Amino acid sequence: MASVALIEDDQRIRAALVRSLAERGHTVRASGRAMEGLTQVLEWHPDVVVLDLALPDLDGTELLKMIRAVSAVPVIVATARDDEAEMVRMLDRGADDYVTKPFSSRELLARINAVIRRT
């Protein structure tokens, strides 16, 4: 299965997603801060990144820009920001997919599988 870097500051959401992804055979490394997530991308080279935008140390928009400067890894933005202009902006800035909270783990898994199939 895939290696997934999960960058999500909400501990409950992070734990639930790690559990769900791991149960389906994915290897997951999770972090609650942007800079930890960037380190994971740089050192671990995951197959896909799941990125929340509301992070405590840096907005996910800036983190996406940093990831894109050093990697072509697929990035799925998973956030509560449901504004259409924000979605378009993130996709234009390099996100491969965008899903708004709340979402099911099945939906996220389908999106992960879809971006991995394309890469």
PDB file of C-alpha atoms in Angstrom:
ATOM      1  CA  MET A   1       0.000   0.000   0.000  1.00  0.00           C
ATOM      2  CA  ALA A   2       0.969   3.656   0.158  1.00  0.00           C
ATOM      3  CA  SER A   3       3.054   5.707   2.537  1.00  0.00           C
ATOM      4  CA  VAL A   4       1.048   8.688   3.774  1.00  0.00           C
ATOM      5  CA  ALA A   5       2.295  11.828   5.515  1.00  0.00           C
ATOM      6  CA  LEU A   6      -0.642  13.204   7.486  1.00  0.00           C
ATOM      7  CA  ILE A   7      -0.299  16.810   8.629  1.00  0.00           C
ATOM      8  CA  GLU A   8      -3.274  17.554  10.890  1.00  0.00           C
ATOM      9  CA  ASP A   9      -3.292  19.572  14.108  1.00  0.00           C
ATOM     10  CA  ASP A  10      -6.499  18.156  15.620  1.00  0.00           C
ATOM     11  CA  GLN A  11      -5.385  15.195  17.737  1.00  0.00           C
ATOM     12  CA  ARG A  12      -8.721  13.354  17.516  1.00  0.00           C
ATOM     13  CA  ILE A  13      -8.944  13.651  13.733  1.00  0.00           C
ATOM     14  CA  ARG A  14      -5.271  12.746  13.366  1.00  0.00           C
ATOM     15  CA  ALA A  15      -5.630   9.616  15.526  1.00  0.00           C
ATOM     16  CA  ALA A  16      -8.796   8.488  13.717  1.00  0.00           C
ATOM     17  CA  LEU A  17      -7.214   8.937  10.287  1.00  0.00           C
ATOM     18  CA  VAL A  18      -3.994   7.181  11.296  1.00  0.00           C
ATOM     19  CA  ARG A  19      -6.005   4.241  12.609  1.00  0.00           C
ATOM     20  CA  SER A  20      -8.236   4.070   9.525  1.00  0.00           C
ATOM     21  CA  LEU A  21      -5.378   4.330   7.040  1.00  0.00           C
ATOM     22  CA  ALA A  22      -3.229   1.810   8.919  1.00  0.00           C
ATOM     23  CA  GLU A  23      -6.124  -0.670   9.094  1.00  0.00           C
ATOM     24  CA  ARG A  24      -6.232  -0.562   5.304  1.00  0.00           C
ATOM     25  CA  GLY A  25      -2.536  -1.321   4.991  1.00  0.00           C
ATOM     26  CA  HIS A  26      -1.083   2.149   4.545  1.00  0.00           C
ATOM     27  CA  THR A  27       2.058   3.254   6.367  1.00  0.00           C
ATOM     28  CA  VAL A  28       1.305   6.560   8.069  1.00  0.00           C
ATOM     29  CA  ARG A  29       3.476   9.167   9.719  1.00  0.00           C
ATOM     30  CA  ALA A  30       1.470  11.918  11.329  1.00  0.00           C
ATOM     31  CA  SER A  31       2.367  15.337  12.624  1.00  0.00           C
ATOM     32  CA  GLY A  32       0.419  18.184  14.147  1.00  0.00           C
ATOM     33  CA  ARG A  33       2.682  21.012  13.015  1.00  0.00           C
ATOM     34  CA  ALA A  34       3.689  22.313   9.599  1.00  0.00           C
ATOM     35  CA  MET A  35       7.438  22.186  10.048  1.00  0.00           C
ATOM     36  CA  GLU A  36       7.319  18.598  11.346  1.00  0.00           C
ATOM     37  CA  GLY A  37       5.274  17.707   8.280  1.00  0.00           C
ATOM     38  CA  LEU A  38       7.759  19.366   5.951  1.00  0.00           C
ATOM     39  CA  THR A  39      10.566  17.381   7.590  1.00  0.00           C
ATOM     40  CA  GLN A  40       8.595  14.174   6.945  1.00  0.00           C
ATOM     41  CA  VAL A  41       8.218  15.052   3.275  1.00  0.00           C
ATOM     42  CA  LEU A  42      11.915  15.852   2.928  1.00  0.00           C
ATOM     43  CA  GLU A  43      13.300  12.872   4.836  1.00  0.00           C
ATOM     44  CA  TRP A  44      10.711  10.142   4.313  1.00  0.00           C
ATOM     45  CA  HIS A  45       9.499  10.806   0.738  1.00  0.00           C
ATOM     46  CA  PRO A  46       5.899   9.609   1.203  1.00  0.00           C
ATOM     47  CA  ASP A  47       3.673   8.544  -1.684  1.00  0.00           C
ATOM     48  CA  VAL A  48       1.058  11.146  -0.744  1.00  0.00           C
ATOM     49  CA  VAL A  49       0.558  14.015   1.714  1.00  0.00           C
ATOM     50  CA  VAL A  50      -2.757  14.780   3.421  1.00  0.00           C
ATOM     51  CA  LEU A  51      -2.567  18.414   4.510  1.00  0.00           C
ATOM     52  CA  ASP A  52      -4.790  20.427   6.825  1.00  0.00           C
ATOM     53  CA  LEU A  53      -4.602  24.179   6.279  1.00  0.00           C
ATOM     54  CA  ALA A  54      -5.210  25.371   9.845  1.00  0.00           C
ATOM     55  CA  LEU A  55      -1.899  24.514  11.491  1.00  0.00           C
ATOM     56  CA  PRO A  56      -0.567  26.164  14.651  1.00  0.00           C
ATOM     57  CA  ASP A  57       2.888  27.134  13.415  1.00  0.00           C
ATOM     58  CA  LEU A  58       2.277  27.993   9.757  1.00  0.00           C
ATOM     59  CA  ASP A  59      -0.754  28.216   7.508  1.00  0.00           C
ATOM     60  CA  GLY A  60      -1.087  25.164   5.287  1.00  0.00           C
ATOM     61  CA  THR A  61      -1.148  27.423   2.232  1.00  0.00           C
ATOM     62  CA  GLU A  62       2.448  28.398   2.957  1.00  0.00           C
ATOM     63  CA  LEU A  63       3.382  24.806   3.704  1.00  0.00           C
ATOM     64  CA  LEU A  64       1.995  23.700   0.342  1.00  0.00           C
ATOM     65  CA  LYS A  65       4.189  26.306  -1.332  1.00  0.00           C
ATOM     66  CA  MET A  66       7.224  24.970   0.552  1.00  0.00           C
ATOM     67  CA  ILE A  67       6.408  21.359  -0.340  1.00  0.00           C
ATOM     68  CA  ARG A  68       5.992  22.264  -3.998  1.00  0.00           C
ATOM     69  CA  ALA A  69       9.395  23.974  -3.981  1.00  0.00           C
ATOM     70  CA  VAL A  70      11.115  20.680  -3.116  1.00  0.00           C
ATOM     71  CA  SER A  71       8.801  17.836  -4.140  1.00  0.00           C
ATOM     72  CA  ALA A  72       6.229  16.674  -6.662  1.00  0.00           C
ATOM     73  CA  VAL A  73       4.535  14.404  -4.089  1.00  0.00           C
ATOM     74  CA  PRO A  74       0.739  14.385  -4.504  1.00  0.00           C
ATOM     75  CA  VAL A  75      -0.945  16.601  -1.899  1.00  0.00           C
ATOM     76  CA  ILE A  76      -4.556  16.267  -0.805  1.00  0.00           C
ATOM     77  CA  VAL A  77      -5.787  19.276   1.128  1.00  0.00           C
ATOM     78  CA  ALA A  78      -8.194  18.140   3.868  1.00  0.00           C
ATOM     79  CA  THR A  79      -9.644  21.153   5.639  1.00  0.00           C
ATOM     80  CA  ALA A  80     -12.737  22.798   7.067  1.00  0.00           C
ATOM     81  CA  ARG A  81     -12.295  25.737   4.676  1.00  0.00           C
ATOM     82  CA  ASP A  82     -15.121  25.242   2.222  1.00  0.00           C
ATOM     83  CA  ASP A  83     -14.943  28.506   0.293  1.00  0.00           C
ATOM     84  CA  GLU A  84     -14.864  27.877  -3.462  1.00  0.00           C
ATOM     85  CA  ALA A  85     -12.277  30.605  -4.023  1.00  0.00           C
ATOM     86  CA  GLU A  86      -9.988  28.929  -1.461  1.00  0.00           C
ATOM     87  CA  MET A  87     -10.426  25.548  -3.140  1.00  0.00           C
ATOM     88  CA  VAL A  88      -9.550  26.977  -6.543  1.00  0.00           C
ATOM     89  CA  ARG A  89      -6.577  28.871  -5.116  1.00  0.00           C
ATOM     90  CA  MET A  90      -5.133  25.752  -3.474  1.00  0.00           C
ATOM     91  CA  LEU A  91      -5.604  23.644  -6.605  1.00  0.00           C
ATOM     92  CA  ASP A  92      -3.970  26.386  -8.670  1.00  0.00           C
ATOM     93  CA  ARG A  93      -1.045  26.486  -6.221  1.00  0.00           C
ATOM     94  CA  GLY A  94      -0.287  22.807  -6.573  1.00  0.00           C
ATOM     95  CA  ALA A  95      -2.737  20.746  -4.535  1.00  0.00           C
ATOM     96  CA  ASP A  96      -3.786  17.584  -6.353  1.00  0.00           C
ATOM     97  CA  ASP A  97      -7.132  17.301  -4.596  1.00  0.00           C
ATOM     98  CA  TYR A  98      -9.210  19.155  -2.008  1.00  0.00           C
ATOM     99  CA  VAL A  99     -11.700  17.694   0.442  1.00  0.00           C
ATOM    100  CA  THR A 100     -13.668  19.579   3.083  1.00  0.00           C
ATOM    101  CA  LYS A 101     -14.352  18.433   6.629  1.00  0.00           C
ATOM    102  CA  PRO A 102     -16.280  16.571   7.719  1.00  0.00           C
ATOM    103  CA  PHE A 103     -15.444  13.701   5.381  1.00  0.00           C
ATOM    104  CA  SER A 104     -15.484   9.953   5.840  1.00  0.00           C
ATOM    105  CA  SER A 105     -12.346   7.875   5.971  1.00  0.00           C
ATOM    106  CA  ARG A 106     -13.699   5.947   2.972  1.00  0.00           C
ATOM    107  CA  GLU A 107     -13.815   9.143   0.930  1.00  0.00           C
ATOM    108  CA  LEU A 108     -10.277  10.088   1.922  1.00  0.00           C
ATOM    109  CA  LEU A 109      -9.038   6.589   1.070  1.00  0.00           C
ATOM    110  CA  ALA A 110     -10.669   6.807  -2.350  1.00  0.00           C
ATOM    111  CA  ARG A 111      -9.000  10.164  -2.970  1.00  0.00           C
ATOM    112  CA  ILE A 112      -5.611   8.809  -1.854  1.00  0.00           C
ATOM    113  CA  ASN A 113      -5.986   5.837  -4.176  1.00  0.00           C
ATOM    114  CA  ALA A 114      -7.024   8.116  -7.044  1.00  0.00           C
ATOM    115  CA  VAL A 115      -4.025  10.466  -6.777  1.00  0.00           C
ATOM    116  CA  ILE A 116      -1.652   7.529  -6.408  1.00  0.00           C
ATOM    117  CA  ARG A 117      -3.089   5.885  -9.545  1.00  0.00           C
ATOM    118  CA  ARG A 118      -2.351   9.078 -11.479  1.00  0.00           C
ATOM    119  CA  THR A 119       1.260   9.308 -10.356  1.00  0.00           C
TER     120      THR A 119
END
